[in-house]
Structures are given as structure tokens and as C-alpha cells.
CSV table of C-alpha atoms in Angstrom, one decimal:
chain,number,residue,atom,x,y,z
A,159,UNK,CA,0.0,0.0,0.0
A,160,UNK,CA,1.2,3.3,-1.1
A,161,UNK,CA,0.4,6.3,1.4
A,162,UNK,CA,0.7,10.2,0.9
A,163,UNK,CA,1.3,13.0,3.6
A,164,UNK,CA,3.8,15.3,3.6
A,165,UNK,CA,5.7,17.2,6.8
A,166,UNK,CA,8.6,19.2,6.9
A,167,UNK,CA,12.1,17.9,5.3
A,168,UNK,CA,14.1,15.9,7.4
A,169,UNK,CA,11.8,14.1,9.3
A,170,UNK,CA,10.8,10.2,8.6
A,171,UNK,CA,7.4,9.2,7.1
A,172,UNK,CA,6.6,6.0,6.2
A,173,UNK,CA,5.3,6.3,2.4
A,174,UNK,CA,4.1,2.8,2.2
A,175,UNK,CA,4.3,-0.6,3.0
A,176,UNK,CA,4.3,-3.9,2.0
A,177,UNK,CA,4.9,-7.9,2.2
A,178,UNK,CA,8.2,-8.1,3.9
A,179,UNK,CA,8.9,-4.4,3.9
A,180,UNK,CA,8.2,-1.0,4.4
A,181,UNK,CA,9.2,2.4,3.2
A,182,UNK,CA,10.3,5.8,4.7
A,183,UNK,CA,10.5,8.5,2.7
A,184,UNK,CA,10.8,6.7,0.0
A,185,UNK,CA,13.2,4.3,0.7
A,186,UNK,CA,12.6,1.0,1.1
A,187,UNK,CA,13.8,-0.7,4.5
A,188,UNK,CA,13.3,-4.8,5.1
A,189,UNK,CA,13.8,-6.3,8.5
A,190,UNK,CA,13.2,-5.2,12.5
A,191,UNK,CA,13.2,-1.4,12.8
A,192,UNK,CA,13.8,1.6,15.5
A,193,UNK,CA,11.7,4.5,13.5
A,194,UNK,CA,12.0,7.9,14.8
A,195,UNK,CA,11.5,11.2,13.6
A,196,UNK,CA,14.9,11.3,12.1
A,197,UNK,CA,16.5,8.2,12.7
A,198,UNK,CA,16.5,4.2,11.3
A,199,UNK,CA,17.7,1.5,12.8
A,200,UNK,CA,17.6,-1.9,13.0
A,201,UNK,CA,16.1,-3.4,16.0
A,202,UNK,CA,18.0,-6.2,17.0
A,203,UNK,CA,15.3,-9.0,17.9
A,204,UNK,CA,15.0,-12.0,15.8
A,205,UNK,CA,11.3,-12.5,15.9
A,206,UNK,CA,8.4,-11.8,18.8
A,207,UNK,CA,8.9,-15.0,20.5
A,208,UNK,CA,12.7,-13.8,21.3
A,209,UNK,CA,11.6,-10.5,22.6
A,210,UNK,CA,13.3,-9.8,25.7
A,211,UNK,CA,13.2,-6.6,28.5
A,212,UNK,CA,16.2,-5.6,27.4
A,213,UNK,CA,14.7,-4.4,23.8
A,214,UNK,CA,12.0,-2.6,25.2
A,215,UNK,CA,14.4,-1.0,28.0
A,216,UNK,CA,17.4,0.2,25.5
A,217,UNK,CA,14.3,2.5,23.5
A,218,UNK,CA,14.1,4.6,26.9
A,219,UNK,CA,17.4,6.6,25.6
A,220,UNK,CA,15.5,8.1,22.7
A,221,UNK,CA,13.4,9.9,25.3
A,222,UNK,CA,10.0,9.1,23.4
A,223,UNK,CA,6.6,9.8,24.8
A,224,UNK,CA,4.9,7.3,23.4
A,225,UNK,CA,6.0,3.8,21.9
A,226,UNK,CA,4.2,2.4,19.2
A,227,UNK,CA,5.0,-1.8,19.1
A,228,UNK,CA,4.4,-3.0,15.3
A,229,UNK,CA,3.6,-6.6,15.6
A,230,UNK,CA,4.7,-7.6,12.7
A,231,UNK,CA,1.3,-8.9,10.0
A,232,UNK,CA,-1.5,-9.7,12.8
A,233,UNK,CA,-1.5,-8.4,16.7
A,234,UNK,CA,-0.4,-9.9,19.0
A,235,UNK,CA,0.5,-8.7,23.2
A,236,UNK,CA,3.4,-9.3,24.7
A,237,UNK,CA,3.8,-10.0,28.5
A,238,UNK,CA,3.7,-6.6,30.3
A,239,UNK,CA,6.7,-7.0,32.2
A,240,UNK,CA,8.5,-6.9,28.6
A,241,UNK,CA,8.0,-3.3,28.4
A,242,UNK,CA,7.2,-2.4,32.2
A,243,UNK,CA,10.5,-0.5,31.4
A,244,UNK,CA,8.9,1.6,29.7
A,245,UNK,CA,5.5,2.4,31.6
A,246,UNK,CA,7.4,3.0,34.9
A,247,UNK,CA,8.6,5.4,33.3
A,248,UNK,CA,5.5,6.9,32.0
A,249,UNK,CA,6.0,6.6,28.7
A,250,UNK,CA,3.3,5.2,26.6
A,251,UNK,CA,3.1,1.9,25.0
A,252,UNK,CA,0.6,0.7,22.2
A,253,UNK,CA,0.5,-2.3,20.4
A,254,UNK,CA,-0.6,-3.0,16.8
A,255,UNK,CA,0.0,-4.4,14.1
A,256,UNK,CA,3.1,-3.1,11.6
A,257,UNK,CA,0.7,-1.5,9.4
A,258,UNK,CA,-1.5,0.5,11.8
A,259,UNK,CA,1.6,1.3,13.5
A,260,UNK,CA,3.0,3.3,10.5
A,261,UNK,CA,0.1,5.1,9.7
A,262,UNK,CA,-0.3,6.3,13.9
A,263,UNK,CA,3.2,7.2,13.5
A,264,UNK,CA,2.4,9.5,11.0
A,265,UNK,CA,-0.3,11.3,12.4
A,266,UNK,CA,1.6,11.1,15.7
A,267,UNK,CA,4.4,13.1,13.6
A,268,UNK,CA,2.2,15.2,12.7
A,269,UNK,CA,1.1,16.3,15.9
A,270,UNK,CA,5.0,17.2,17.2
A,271,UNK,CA,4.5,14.2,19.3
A,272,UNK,CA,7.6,12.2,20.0
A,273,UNK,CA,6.8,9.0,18.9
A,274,UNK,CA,8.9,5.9,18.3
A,275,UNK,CA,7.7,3.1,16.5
A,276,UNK,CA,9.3,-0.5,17.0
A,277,UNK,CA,8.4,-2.7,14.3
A,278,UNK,CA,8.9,-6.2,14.0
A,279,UNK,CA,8.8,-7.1,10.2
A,280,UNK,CA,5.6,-7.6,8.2
């Protein structure tokens, strides 16, 4: 799916996504990612089952205020105390799937919010 919106230069979007895939700005990116408003990176977990504390915990240095939690194709909760990191300290945490996750991001952007998302792979 291809999606339009357009904010200032420099920040990420995602533009559209797909099977396996998804694209920011433009530019395709494959894989587990760490999406900001002006960073990408790879989010070193192999799949949902191997999610630990420890990936949740390490997204507490980018300072967000809310984390969105792409589940990959379908939803699906992890245990609480996976991201308790993160609700102690009262940042938010939803969970979706990948897809709704980039288009929240998005409007999330939009709002000056500062959003991560943390996608495992569609």
C-alpha cells in the first residue's frame, strides 16, 4: 500500500508498505526497525517470540513519549513486564499491528508528538 502526507524535510514518514517491507520516505527498509522522527535502525530482535526486557528498556534513551509496538502482520500482546521499562517510566506503549503502527506514527508526527515506533517485520 502506497500512502501520501507530507511534513517538513528531514523528518521520517513511512510512504508505504508492503509484504516483507516497508518504506520511509521513499526508501525501502526490510527487517526489524527503531523509526524515529529522524533516525532508522535496526532493532536487534530476531522475531516476537525472542523478545526480551532488554529491547524494550534500550528504547528509553531516545526519550520518546509514546511507543508504538508494530507486531509484525496480525496483533499480538506481549507480556507486560516486557516493556514495564517503559510504563514505569511513563511513557506510553501501544501495540498493533506493523501496518497501523505506521500510519499512527504518522499522524503522531504530525502532531509534534515524540513517537517511536518499534516494528517487527511484516
Amino acid at each position: 500500500m502506497k500512502m501520501q502526507q507530507s511534513l517538513g524535510q528531514g523528518r521520517n514518514l513511512f510512504t508505504g508498505y508492503g509484504e516483507g517491507h516497508v518504506l520511509i520516505n521513499a526508501q525501502r527498509h526490510e527487517g526489524n526497525l527503531i523509526v524515529t522522527a529522524d533516525s532508522v535502525a535496526p532493532w536487534q530482535v530476531a522475531a516476537f517470540e525472542d523478545l526480551q526486557e532488554s529491547h524494550f528498556s534500550a528504547l528509553l534513551a531516545l526519550q520518546p513519549e509514546v511507543v508504538l509496538f508494530g507486531t509484525g502482520k496480525s496483533l499480538r500482546f506481549c507480556h507486560p513486564r516486557l516493556s514495564a521499562a517503559l510504563a514505569n517510566s511513563g511513557i506510553g506503549v501501544e501495540t498493533m499491528d506493523t501496518q497501523a503502527a505506521c500510519r499512527t506514527f504518522n499522524i503522531l508526527l504530525a502532531e509534534d508528538r515524540r513517537v517511536v515506533a518499534a516494528l517487527l517485520a511484516i
